[in-house]
Amino acid sequence: MYAFSIMQYLSHTLPALIRGKTALIRVDFNVENQEESFRLRASLPTFKFLIAANVKIVIISHRGRPRSLRDQKKLSLRSVRLFLERNLGRPVRFISKIGDDTRRKIDAAAPKSIFLIENLRFDPGEETNDPAFAKKLALLGDFFINDAFSVSHRANASVTGLPGLLPSVAGLLLEKELLGLNDFKKNHDDRLVIILGGAKASDKIGVLTHFLARAHRILLGGVPANTFLKASGFDIGTSIVETSMLPATKKLLREKNIVLPVDFVWQSGKMFDVGPRTIAAYQKEIADAKTIFWNGPLGYFERDKFRIGSAAIAKAIVKSEAFSVVGGGETTQLMHALGLTKRVGFLSTGGGAMLEYLSGKTLPGLAALEKTKKLR
Ligand code: 3PG
């Protein structure tokens, strides 16, 4: 855990160190539906902590992957302002472009003022990790907080550049993520069942191979299952498959603990969900598990009629006595829609970052935070 984290200083030292200062805080507001967003709500505790410590807050985030001016309209962060105002009970000033006078405006504002900067990815320097862009951002705060675990796998200017320029700490959400995921890492030798689905196979292969020797069962659904099924010679019709992953999956077909669905819900030649026999088999594995990790729905869950498999898995997980970790944008959205978020052992805001962290990779954003200067 980070030596300078907010948690460690929560009671006394940190509030004294930061009182009256301006916090530049990187969060992950990369969400589609604001009202239902688990990510937005998860970011609130750190803001509340900073307000209580009399700190000015400058919020930075990306949203989506803007590639054109048209994208910029859709992916503005302007609308998140209302969510923040409603939930923090304070006005939030939106800054659409960082200018020469932005820092002056921040300095002139009263303590506890909140500023929200427009989508960082509207500037190409964010994703190219341009040091000049990181410097421009660093001018906006006296110290930096990374509270964006879910983007800490990206070597972007606001993630890896800022900790080198400002004294930095981990935010409450980032710490919570590490505590939850580290708990899972510690527990996993105990009859571990991993469930992997979703729209891609390539992002799951790291976790799958990392845990292969230790997992009791790895239950597949969605595109990962389709890809394995195709590699095994099963006729998947025109179902979505990740062709580039076929050679890697072929090599794994003999692994006894990888379990594939045995029946499906078909429509127009495509498999859209797992069938009742698969659901029953997966429910049994989940009931016998001691530790569970789930990422990615088992079918096209956006349509009610194809979410039966995923909903059954979600319910089986909360019913089981196992320690469970559930993560990923679509999976948390589903848990939210089913009203089950509070009944999971740990719900992660991370998608790709969580998968990489659990695969044993070093996340650049976390590595940068470990090397940062101390707050004084
Ligand atoms: C995510 O949603 O996983 C993070 O916000 C990272 O987004 P990205 O995959 O567009 O970098």
mmCIF file of N, CA, C and O in Angstrom, residues 106-202:
data_model
loop_
_atom_site.group_PDB
_atom_site.id
_atom_site.type_symbol
_atom_site.label_atom_id
_atom_site.label_comp_id
_atom_site.label_asym_id
_atom_site.label_seq_id
_atom_site.Cartn_x
_atom_site.Cartn_y
_atom_site.Cartn_z
ATOM 1 N N ILE A 106 -8.851 29.572 -10.307
ATOM 2 C CA ILE A 106 -8.922 28.592 -9.213
ATOM 3 C C ILE A 106 -8.426 29.246 -7.921
ATOM 4 O O ILE A 106 -9.038 29.137 -6.866
ATOM 5 N N ASP A 107 -7.315 29.957 -8.044
ATOM 6 C CA ASP A 107 -6.752 30.618 -6.854
ATOM 7 C C ASP A 107 -7.708 31.640 -6.254
ATOM 8 O O ASP A 107 -7.763 31.834 -5.040
ATOM 9 N N ALA A 108 -8.474 32.287 -7.140
ATOM 10 C CA ALA A 108 -9.378 33.340 -6.661
ATOM 11 C C ALA A 108 -10.643 32.759 -5.999
ATOM 12 O O ALA A 108 -11.379 33.480 -5.337
ATOM 13 N N ALA A 109 -10.879 31.480 -6.201
ATOM 14 C CA ALA A 109 -12.114 30.868 -5.678
ATOM 15 C C ALA A 109 -11.987 30.576 -4.182
ATOM 16 O O ALA A 109 -10.885 30.461 -3.638
ATOM 17 N N ALA A 110 -13.162 30.453 -3.541
ATOM 18 C CA ALA A 110 -13.188 30.185 -2.095
ATOM 19 C C ALA A 110 -12.766 28.747 -1.799
ATOM 20 O O ALA A 110 -12.864 27.877 -2.681
ATOM 21 N N PRO A 111 -12.325 28.470 -0.555
ATOM 22 C CA PRO A 111 -12.026 27.079 -0.195
ATOM 23 C C PRO A 111 -13.245 26.203 -0.468
ATOM 24 O O PRO A 111 -14.377 26.691 -0.423
ATOM 25 N N LYS A 112 -13.026 24.956 -0.727
ATOM 26 C CA LYS A 112 -14.068 23.952 -1.022
ATOM 27 C C LYS A 112 -14.703 24.131 -2.401
ATOM 28 O O LYS A 112 -15.672 23.454 -2.721
ATOM 29 N N SER A 113 -14.187 25.080 -3.203
ATOM 30 C CA SER A 113 -14.742 25.228 -4.561
ATOM 31 C C SER A 113 -14.393 23.994 -5.375
ATOM 32 O O SER A 113 -13.339 23.372 -5.175
ATOM 33 N N ILE A 114 -15.272 23.681 -6.311
ATOM 34 C CA ILE A 114 -15.041 22.488 -7.138
ATOM 35 C C ILE A 114 -15.040 22.882 -8.618
ATOM 36 O O ILE A 114 -15.942 23.576 -9.082
ATOM 37 N N PHE A 115 -14.028 22.425 -9.331
ATOM 38 C CA PHE A 115 -13.920 22.680 -10.767
ATOM 39 C C PHE A 115 -13.884 21.334 -11.492
ATOM 40 O O PHE A 115 -13.234 20.396 -11.024
ATOM 41 N N LEU A 116 -14.573 21.283 -12.599
ATOM 42 C CA LEU A 116 -14.548 20.064 -13.423
ATOM 43 C C LEU A 116 -13.998 20.435 -14.794
ATOM 44 O O LEU A 116 -14.533 21.304 -15.481
ATOM 45 N N ILE A 117 -12.916 19.776 -15.169
ATOM 46 C CA ILE A 117 -12.261 20.081 -16.457
ATOM 47 C C ILE A 117 -12.854 19.171 -17.543
ATOM 48 O O ILE A 117 -13.148 18.003 -17.293
ATOM 49 N N GLU A 118 -12.949 19.707 -18.748
ATOM 50 C CA GLU A 118 -13.483 18.939 -19.888
ATOM 51 C C GLU A 118 -12.633 17.685 -20.171
ATOM 52 O O GLU A 118 -11.445 17.627 -19.799
ATOM 53 N N ASN A 119 -13.264 16.712 -20.774
ATOM 54 C CA ASN A 119 -12.653 15.431 -21.167
ATOM 55 C C ASN A 119 -11.185 15.588 -21.607
ATOM 56 O O ASN A 119 -10.890 16.226 -22.618
ATOM 57 N N LEU A 120 -10.292 14.980 -20.843
ATOM 58 C CA LEU A 120 -8.856 15.127 -21.117
ATOM 59 C C LEU A 120 -8.475 14.606 -22.500
ATOM 60 O O LEU A 120 -7.533 15.091 -23.117
ATOM 61 N N ARG A 121 -9.215 13.620 -22.978
ATOM 62 C CA ARG A 121 -8.842 13.022 -24.272
ATOM 63 C C ARG A 121 -9.211 13.904 -25.465
ATOM 64 O O ARG A 121 -8.935 13.526 -26.600
ATOM 65 N N PHE A 122 -9.807 15.069 -25.214
ATOM 66 C CA PHE A 122 -10.007 16.016 -26.314
ATOM 67 C C PHE A 122 -8.656 16.622 -26.701
ATOM 68 O O PHE A 122 -8.515 17.226 -27.752
ATOM 69 N N ASP A 123 -7.667 16.500 -25.826
ATOM 70 C CA ASP A 123 -6.304 16.939 -26.151
ATOM 71 C C ASP A 123 -5.486 15.680 -26.448
ATOM 72 O O ASP A 123 -5.378 14.796 -25.593
ATOM 73 N N PRO A 124 -4.902 15.593 -27.642
ATOM 74 C CA PRO A 124 -4.151 14.369 -27.999
ATOM 75 C C PRO A 124 -3.012 14.076 -27.023
ATOM 76 O O PRO A 124 -2.574 12.934 -26.881
ATOM 77 N N GLY A 125 -2.527 15.110 -26.331
ATOM 78 C CA GLY A 125 -1.410 14.939 -25.394
ATOM 79 C C GLY A 125 -1.726 13.986 -24.257
ATOM 80 O O GLY A 125 -0.815 13.405 -23.660
ATOM 81 N N GLU A 126 -3.006 13.812 -23.938
ATOM 82 C CA GLU A 126 -3.362 12.889 -22.857
ATOM 83 C C GLU A 126 -2.946 11.459 -23.211
ATOM 84 O O GLU A 126 -2.216 10.813 -22.483
ATOM 85 N N GLU A 127 -3.407 10.997 -24.366
ATOM 86 C CA GLU A 127 -3.129 9.599 -24.702
ATOM 87 C C GLU A 127 -1.712 9.362 -25.208
ATOM 88 O O GLU A 127 -1.191 8.267 -25.093
ATOM 89 N N THR A 128 -1.074 10.432 -25.771
ATOM 90 C CA THR A 128 0.318 10.233 -26.204
ATOM 91 C C THR A 128 1.273 10.428 -25.027
ATOM 92 O O THR A 128 2.480 10.338 -25.181
ATOM 93 N N ASN A 129 0.707 10.712 -23.868
ATOM 94 C CA ASN A 129 1.512 10.912 -22.649
ATOM 95 C C ASN A 129 2.534 12.026 -22.860
ATOM 96 O O ASN A 129 3.709 11.878 -22.509
ATOM 97 N N ASP A 130 2.056 13.121 -23.429
ATOM 98 C CA ASP A 130 2.924 14.257 -23.742
ATOM 99 C C ASP A 130 3.320 14.992 -22.455
ATOM 100 O O ASP A 130 2.453 15.476 -21.722
ATOM 101 N N PRO A 131 4.622 15.088 -22.171
ATOM 102 C CA PRO A 131 5.049 15.765 -20.932
ATOM 103 C C PRO A 131 4.556 17.208 -20.850
ATOM 104 O O PRO A 131 4.275 17.718 -19.762
ATOM 105 N N ALA A 132 4.415 17.875 -22.017
ATOM 106 C CA ALA A 132 3.949 19.275 -22.004
ATOM 107 C C ALA A 132 2.494 19.332 -21.517
ATOM 108 O O ALA A 132 2.116 20.242 -20.775
ATOM 109 N N PHE A 133 1.698 18.346 -21.915
ATOM 110 C CA PHE A 133 0.296 18.321 -21.472
ATOM 111 C C PHE A 133 0.236 18.022 -19.972
ATOM 112 O O PHE A 133 -0.540 18.629 -19.228
ATOM 113 N N ALA A 134 1.077 17.092 -19.517
ATOM 114 C CA ALA A 134 1.112 16.781 -18.076
ATOM 115 C C ALA A 134 1.479 18.041 -17.288
ATOM 116 O O ALA A 134 0.888 18.335 -16.245
ATOM 117 N N LYS A 135 2.440 18.817 -17.812
ATOM 118 C CA LYS A 135 2.857 20.056 -17.113
ATOM 119 C C LYS A 135 1.707 21.051 -17.040
ATOM 120 O O LYS A 135 1.498 21.722 -16.030
ATOM 121 N N LYS A 136 0.970 21.157 -18.142
ATOM 122 C CA LYS A 136 -0.179 22.077 -18.186
ATOM 123 C C LYS A 136 -1.214 21.672 -17.118
ATOM 124 O O LYS A 136 -1.767 22.515 -16.423
ATOM 125 N N LEU A 137 -1.412 20.369 -16.969
ATOM 126 C CA LEU A 137 -2.363 19.892 -15.958
ATOM 127 C C LEU A 137 -1.824 20.136 -14.549
ATOM 128 O O LEU A 137 -2.555 20.545 -13.644
ATOM 129 N N ALA A 138 -0.531 19.889 -14.380
ATOM 130 C CA ALA A 138 0.070 20.006 -13.042
ATOM 131 C C ALA A 138 -0.072 21.420 -12.485
ATOM 132 O O ALA A 138 -0.145 21.606 -11.263
ATOM 133 N N LEU A 139 -0.150 22.412 -13.387
ATOM 134 C CA LEU A 139 -0.285 23.804 -12.933
ATOM 135 C C LEU A 139 -1.616 24.046 -12.220
ATOM 136 O O LEU A 139 -1.777 25.032 -11.509
ATOM 137 N N LEU A 140 -2.564 23.124 -12.399
ATOM 138 C CA LEU A 140 -3.906 23.346 -11.849
ATOM 139 C C LEU A 140 -4.037 22.965 -10.374
ATOM 140 O O LEU A 140 -5.058 23.244 -9.752
ATOM 141 N N GLY A 141 -3.047 22.270 -9.822
ATOM 142 C CA GLY A 141 -3.190 21.839 -8.429
ATOM 143 C C GLY A 141 -1.902 21.962 -7.646
ATOM 144 O O GLY A 141 -0.824 22.146 -8.216
ATOM 145 N N ASP A 142 -2.033 21.850 -6.307
ATOM 146 C CA ASP A 142 -0.840 21.855 -5.442
ATOM 147 C C ASP A 142 -0.365 20.431 -5.184
ATOM 148 O O ASP A 142 0.796 20.191 -4.892
ATOM 149 N N PHE A 143 -1.305 19.500 -5.230
ATOM 150 C CA PHE A 143 -0.935 18.085 -5.104
ATOM 151 C C PHE A 143 -1.910 17.263 -5.931
ATOM 152 O O PHE A 143 -2.975 17.744 -6.339
ATOM 153 N N PHE A 144 -1.514 16.017 -6.205
ATOM 154 C CA PHE A 144 -2.279 15.169 -7.120
ATOM 155 C C PHE A 144 -2.831 13.953 -6.385
ATOM 156 O O PHE A 144 -2.172 13.388 -5.506
ATOM 157 N N ILE A 145 -4.057 13.588 -6.745
ATOM 158 C CA ILE A 145 -4.646 12.360 -6.196
ATOM 159 C C ILE A 145 -5.023 11.461 -7.369
ATOM 160 O O ILE A 145 -5.747 11.894 -8.275
ATOM 161 N N ASN A 146 -4.515 10.244 -7.365
ATOM 162 C CA ASN A 146 -5.016 9.265 -8.344
ATOM 163 C C ASN A 146 -6.143 8.496 -7.670
ATOM 164 O O ASN A 146 -5.910 7.728 -6.741
ATOM 165 N N ASP A 147 -7.370 8.746 -8.125
ATOM 166 C CA ASP A 147 -8.500 7.972 -7.613
ATOM 167 C C ASP A 147 -9.160 7.217 -8.763
ATOM 168 O O ASP A 147 -10.360 6.947 -8.745
ATOM 169 N N ALA A 148 -8.351 6.902 -9.758
ATOM 170 C CA ALA A 148 -8.864 6.259 -10.968
ATOM 171 C C ALA A 148 -8.152 4.929 -11.174
ATOM 172 O O ALA A 148 -7.381 4.766 -12.127
ATOM 173 N N PHE A 149 -8.424 3.972 -10.290
ATOM 174 C CA PHE A 149 -7.825 2.646 -10.484
ATOM 175 C C PHE A 149 -8.130 2.138 -11.888
ATOM 176 O O PHE A 149 -7.264 1.580 -12.562
ATOM 177 N N SER A 150 -9.375 2.352 -12.329
ATOM 178 C CA SER A 150 -9.821 1.731 -13.576
ATOM 179 C C SER A 150 -9.145 2.285 -14.831
ATOM 180 O O SER A 150 -9.340 1.746 -15.921
ATOM 181 N N VAL A 151 -8.339 3.332 -14.681
ATOM 182 C CA VAL A 151 -7.575 3.792 -15.850
ATOM 183 C C VAL A 151 -6.068 3.739 -15.559
ATOM 184 O O VAL A 151 -5.248 4.200 -16.343
ATOM 185 N N SER A 152 -5.702 3.118 -14.452
ATOM 186 C CA SER A 152 -4.293 3.077 -14.057
ATOM 187 C C SER A 152 -3.462 2.121 -14.919
ATOM 188 O O SER A 152 -2.249 2.038 -14.763
ATOM 189 N N HIS A 153 -4.121 1.400 -15.836
ATOM 190 C CA HIS A 153 -3.370 0.555 -16.776
ATOM 191 C C HIS A 153 -2.988 1.333 -18.030
ATOM 192 O O HIS A 153 -2.375 0.777 -18.933
ATOM 193 N N ARG A 154 -3.372 2.603 -18.095
ATOM 194 C CA ARG A 154 -3.051 3.421 -19.269
ATOM 195 C C ARG A 154 -1.905 4.383 -18.939
ATOM 196 O O ARG A 154 -1.997 5.142 -17.964
ATOM 197 N N ALA A 155 -0.862 4.353 -19.763
ATOM 198 C CA ALA A 155 0.246 5.300 -19.553
ATOM 199 C C ALA A 155 -0.139 6.628 -20.197
ATOM 200 O O ALA A 155 0.401 7.027 -21.225
ATOM 201 N N ASN A 156 -1.114 7.292 -19.626
ATOM 202 C CA ASN A 156 -1.590 8.585 -20.142
ATOM 203 C C ASN A 156 -1.003 9.709 -19.287
ATOM 204 O O ASN A 156 -0.625 9.484 -18.127
ATOM 205 N N ALA A 157 -0.989 10.923 -19.855
ATOM 206 C CA ALA A 157 -0.342 12.055 -19.160
ATOM 207 C C ALA A 157 -0.901 12.258 -17.754
ATOM 208 O O ALA A 157 -0.156 12.473 -16.798
ATOM 209 N N SER A 158 -2.215 12.168 -17.605
ATOM 210 C CA SER A 158 -2.826 12.439 -16.300
ATOM 211 C C SER A 158 -2.660 11.278 -15.325
ATOM 212 O O SER A 158 -2.953 11.420 -14.149
ATOM 213 N N VAL A 159 -2.221 10.145 -15.825
ATOM 214 C CA VAL A 159 -2.109 8.955 -14.970
ATOM 215 C C VAL A 159 -0.658 8.729 -14.545
ATOM 216 O O VAL A 159 -0.364 8.573 -13.358
ATOM 217 N N THR A 160 0.244 8.768 -15.526
ATOM 218 C CA THR A 160 1.639 8.488 -15.186
ATOM 219 C C THR A 160 2.508 9.750 -15.154
ATOM 220 O O THR A 160 3.545 9.764 -14.510
ATOM 221 N N GLY A 161 2.057 10.801 -15.850
ATOM 222 C CA GLY A 161 2.859 12.036 -15.893
ATOM 223 C C GLY A 161 2.755 12.842 -14.611
ATOM 224 O O GLY A 161 3.758 13.341 -14.094
ATOM 225 N N LEU A 162 1.539 12.963 -14.074
ATOM 226 C CA LEU A 162 1.337 13.876 -12.931
ATOM 227 C C LEU A 162 2.064 13.469 -11.650
ATOM 228 O O LEU A 162 2.595 14.346 -10.955
ATOM 229 N N PRO A 163 2.134 12.183 -11.308
ATOM 230 C CA PRO A 163 2.839 11.857 -10.054
ATOM 231 C C PRO A 163 4.314 12.262 -10.069
ATOM 232 O O PRO A 163 4.917 12.459 -9.018
ATOM 233 N N GLY A 164 4.889 12.435 -11.244
ATOM 234 C CA GLY A 164 6.281 12.890 -11.323
ATOM 235 C C GLY A 164 6.392 14.401 -11.149
ATOM 236 O O GLY A 164 7.486 14.932 -10.955
ATOM 237 N N LEU A 165 5.286 15.098 -11.244
ATOM 238 C CA LEU A 165 5.329 16.566 -11.235
ATOM 239 C C LEU A 165 4.789 17.180 -9.950
ATOM 240 O O LEU A 165 5.110 18.319 -9.613
ATOM 241 N N LEU A 166 3.907 16.440 -9.261
ATOM 242 C CA LEU A 166 3.303 16.965 -8.029
ATOM 243 C C LEU A 166 3.391 15.907 -6.939
ATOM 244 O O LEU A 166 3.339 14.710 -7.235
ATOM 245 N N PRO A 167 3.474 16.328 -5.663
ATOM 246 C CA PRO A 167 3.358 15.320 -4.602
ATOM 247 C C PRO A 167 2.003 14.630 -4.761
ATOM 248 O O PRO A 167 1.009 15.298 -5.050
ATOM 249 N N SER A 168 1.974 13.313 -4.598
ATOM 250 C CA SER A 168 0.745 12.596 -4.966
ATOM 251 C C SER A 168 0.339 11.573 -3.925
ATOM 252 O O SER A 168 1.178 11.037 -3.195
ATOM 253 N N VAL A 169 -0.950 11.308 -3.877
ATOM 254 C CA VAL A 169 -1.481 10.274 -2.982
ATOM 255 C C VAL A 169 -2.500 9.429 -3.731
ATOM 256 O O VAL A 169 -3.017 9.851 -4.761
ATOM 257 N N ALA A 170 -2.784 8.270 -3.146
ATOM 258 C CA ALA A 170 -3.868 7.431 -3.681
ATOM 259 C C ALA A 170 -5.174 7.911 -3.063
ATOM 260 O O ALA A 170 -5.223 8.215 -1.878
ATOM 261 N N GLY A 171 -6.231 7.981 -3.851
ATOM 262 C CA GLY A 171 -7.540 8.354 -3.326
ATOM 263 C C GLY A 171 -8.219 7.176 -2.637
ATOM 264 O O GLY A 171 -7.740 6.045 -2.690
ATOM 265 N N LEU A 172 -9.323 7.484 -1.991
ATOM 266 C CA LEU A 172 -10.016 6.440 -1.220
ATOM 267 C C LEU A 172 -10.511 5.293 -2.103
ATOM 268 O O LEU A 172 -10.461 4.134 -1.707
ATOM 269 N N LEU A 173 -10.987 5.641 -3.293
ATOM 270 C CA LEU A 173 -11.508 4.577 -4.167
ATOM 271 C C LEU A 173 -10.380 3.693 -4.676
ATOM 272 O O LEU A 173 -10.502 2.468 -4.710
ATOM 273 N N LEU A 174 -9.256 4.326 -5.018
ATOM 274 C CA LEU A 174 -8.131 3.540 -5.505
ATOM 275 C C LEU A 174 -7.672 2.555 -4.414
ATOM 276 O O LEU A 174 -7.421 1.386 -4.663
ATOM 277 N N GLU A 175 -7.606 3.067 -3.193
ATOM 278 C CA GLU A 175 -7.190 2.190 -2.095
ATOM 279 C C GLU A 175 -8.177 1.047 -1.875
ATOM 280 O O GLU A 175 -7.792 -0.086 -1.628
ATOM 281 N N LYS A 176 -9.465 1.397 -1.961
ATOM 282 C CA LYS A 176 -10.494 0.379 -1.754
ATOM 283 C C LYS A 176 -10.362 -0.726 -2.814
ATOM 284 O O LYS A 176 -10.485 -1.916 -2.517
ATOM 285 N N GLU A 177 -10.090 -0.304 -4.043
ATOM 286 C CA GLU A 177 -9.917 -1.286 -5.121
ATOM 287 C C GLU A 177 -8.754 -2.231 -4.817
ATOM 288 O O GLU A 177 -8.864 -3.437 -4.958
ATOM 289 N N LEU A 178 -7.635 -1.634 -4.377
ATOM 290 C CA LEU A 178 -6.458 -2.473 -4.129
ATOM 291 C C LEU A 178 -6.713 -3.422 -2.960
ATOM 292 O O LEU A 178 -6.331 -4.591 -3.007
ATOM 293 N N LEU A 179 -7.390 -2.908 -1.930
ATOM 294 C CA LEU A 179 -7.681 -3.781 -0.777
ATOM 295 C C LEU A 179 -8.578 -4.940 -1.211
ATOM 296 O O LEU A 179 -8.338 -6.092 -0.876
ATOM 297 N N GLY A 180 -9.633 -4.633 -1.973
ATOM 298 C CA GLY A 180 -10.580 -5.665 -2.419
ATOM 299 C C GLY A 180 -9.916 -6.680 -3.331
ATOM 300 O O GLY A 180 -10.055 -7.893 -3.141
ATOM 301 N N LEU A 181 -9.158 -6.197 -4.297
ATOM 302 C CA LEU A 181 -8.540 -7.116 -5.256
ATOM 303 C C LEU A 181 -7.396 -7.900 -4.609
ATOM 304 O O LEU A 181 -7.182 -9.075 -4.931
ATOM 305 N N ASN A 182 -6.687 -7.273 -3.666
ATOM 306 C CA ASN A 182 -5.629 -8.015 -2.965
ATOM 307 C C ASN A 182 -6.225 -9.104 -2.084
ATOM 308 O O ASN A 182 -5.648 -10.181 -1.944
ATOM 309 N N ASP A 183 -7.387 -8.837 -1.506
ATOM 310 C CA ASP A 183 -8.090 -9.859 -0.726
ATOM 311 C C ASP A 183 -8.385 -11.063 -1.605
ATOM 312 O O ASP A 183 -8.195 -12.203 -1.226
ATOM 313 N N PHE A 184 -8.847 -10.764 -2.806
ATOM 314 C CA PHE A 184 -9.153 -11.838 -3.751
ATOM 315 C C PHE A 184 -7.883 -12.612 -4.096
ATOM 316 O O PHE A 184 -7.871 -13.840 -4.103
ATOM 317 N N LYS A 185 -6.794 -11.890 -4.342
ATOM 318 C CA LYS A 185 -5.536 -12.560 -4.700
ATOM 319 C C LYS A 185 -5.100 -13.504 -3.581
ATOM 320 O O LYS A 185 -4.607 -14.600 -3.820
ATOM 321 N N LYS A 186 -5.315 -13.057 -2.328
ATOM 322 C CA LYS A 186 -4.894 -13.872 -1.183
ATOM 323 C C LYS A 186 -5.778 -15.106 -1.031
ATOM 324 O O LYS A 186 -5.330 -16.169 -0.668
ATOM 325 N N ASN A 187 -7.079 -14.933 -1.287
ATOM 326 C CA ASN A 187 -8.041 -16.006 -1.041
ATOM 327 C C ASN A 187 -8.097 -17.079 -2.106
ATOM 328 O O ASN A 187 -8.715 -18.101 -1.904
ATOM 329 N N HIS A 188 -7.519 -16.804 -3.277
ATOM 330 C CA HIS A 188 -7.935 -17.579 -4.422
ATOM 331 C C HIS A 188 -7.552 -19.048 -4.437
ATOM 332 O O HIS A 188 -8.028 -19.793 -5.267
ATOM 333 N N ASP A 189 -6.686 -19.479 -3.515
ATOM 334 C CA ASP A 189 -6.323 -20.891 -3.551
ATOM 335 C C ASP A 189 -7.438 -21.769 -3.015
ATOM 336 O O ASP A 189 -7.416 -22.980 -3.131
ATOM 337 N N ASP A 190 -8.417 -21.140 -2.414
ATOM 338 C CA ASP A 190 -9.496 -21.858 -1.784
ATOM 339 C C ASP A 190 -10.632 -22.115 -2.782
ATOM 340 O O ASP A 190 -11.449 -21.246 -3.039
ATOM 341 N N ARG A 191 -10.690 -23.262 -3.374
ATOM 342 C CA ARG A 191 -11.723 -23.645 -4.349
ATOM 343 C C ARG A 191 -12.242 -22.438 -5.157
ATOM 344 O O ARG A 191 -13.367 -21.967 -4.990
ATOM 345 N N LEU A 192 -11.359 -22.008 -6.019
ATOM 346 C CA LEU A 192 -11.625 -20.799 -6.807
ATOM 347 C C LEU A 192 -12.406 -21.117 -8.082
ATOM 348 O O LEU A 192 -12.021 -21.997 -8.861
ATOM 349 N N VAL A 193 -13.490 -20.391 -8.292
ATOM 350 C CA VAL A 193 -14.247 -20.499 -9.537
ATOM 351 C C VAL A 193 -14.218 -19.138 -10.227
ATOM 352 O O VAL A 193 -14.562 -18.119 -9.629
ATOM 353 N N ILE A 194 -13.776 -19.149 -11.485
ATOM 354 C CA ILE A 194 -13.687 -17.907 -12.258
ATOM 355 C C ILE A 194 -14.703 -17.977 -13.401
ATOM 356 O O ILE A 194 -14.798 -19.014 -14.072
ATOM 357 N N ILE A 195 -15.450 -16.905 -13.595
ATOM 358 C CA ILE A 195 -16.433 -16.884 -14.685
ATOM 359 C C ILE A 195 -16.056 -15.742 -15.622
ATOM 360 O O ILE A 195 -15.958 -14.587 -15.191
ATOM 361 N N LEU A 196 -15.818 -16.068 -16.879
ATOM 362 C CA LEU A 196 -15.402 -15.047 -17.834
ATOM 363 C C LEU A 196 -16.321 -15.034 -19.041
ATOM 364 O O LEU A 196 -16.540 -16.068 -19.689
ATOM 365 N N GLY A 197 -16.885 -13.873 -19.327
ATOM 366 C CA GLY A 197 -17.750 -13.726 -20.500
ATOM 367 C C GLY A 197 -17.444 -12.395 -21.161
ATOM 368 O O GLY A 197 -16.313 -11.942 -21.160
ATOM 369 N N GLY A 198 -18.486 -11.768 -21.713
ATOM 370 C CA GLY A 198 -18.298 -10.443 -22.310
ATOM 371 C C GLY A 198 -18.067 -10.495 -23.810
ATOM 372 O O GLY A 198 -18.139 -11.559 -24.436
ATOM 373 N N ALA A 199 -17.760 -9.334 -24.361
ATOM 374 C CA ALA A 199 -17.719 -9.177 -25.814
ATOM 375 C C ALA A 199 -16.339 -9.422 -26.423
ATOM 376 O O ALA A 199 -16.154 -9.330 -27.632
ATOM 377 N N LYS A 200 -15.348 -9.725 -25.564
ATOM 378 C CA LYS A 200 -13.997 -9.954 -26.083
ATOM 379 C C LYS A 200 -13.351 -11.141 -25.389
ATOM 380 O O LYS A 200 -13.609 -11.387 -24.208
ATOM 381 N N ALA A 201 -12.504 -11.852 -26.126
ATOM 382 C CA ALA A 201 -11.762 -12.957 -25.521
ATOM 383 C C ALA A 201 -10.343 -12.507 -25.179
ATOM 384 O O ALA A 201 -9.757 -12.932 -24.178
ATOM 385 N N SER A 202 -9.799 -11.590 -26.005
ATOM 386 C CA SER A 202 -8.391 -11.226 -25.850
ATOM 387 C C SER A 202 -8.078 -10.611 -24.483
ATOM 388 O O SER A 202 -7.017 -10.849 -23.918
#
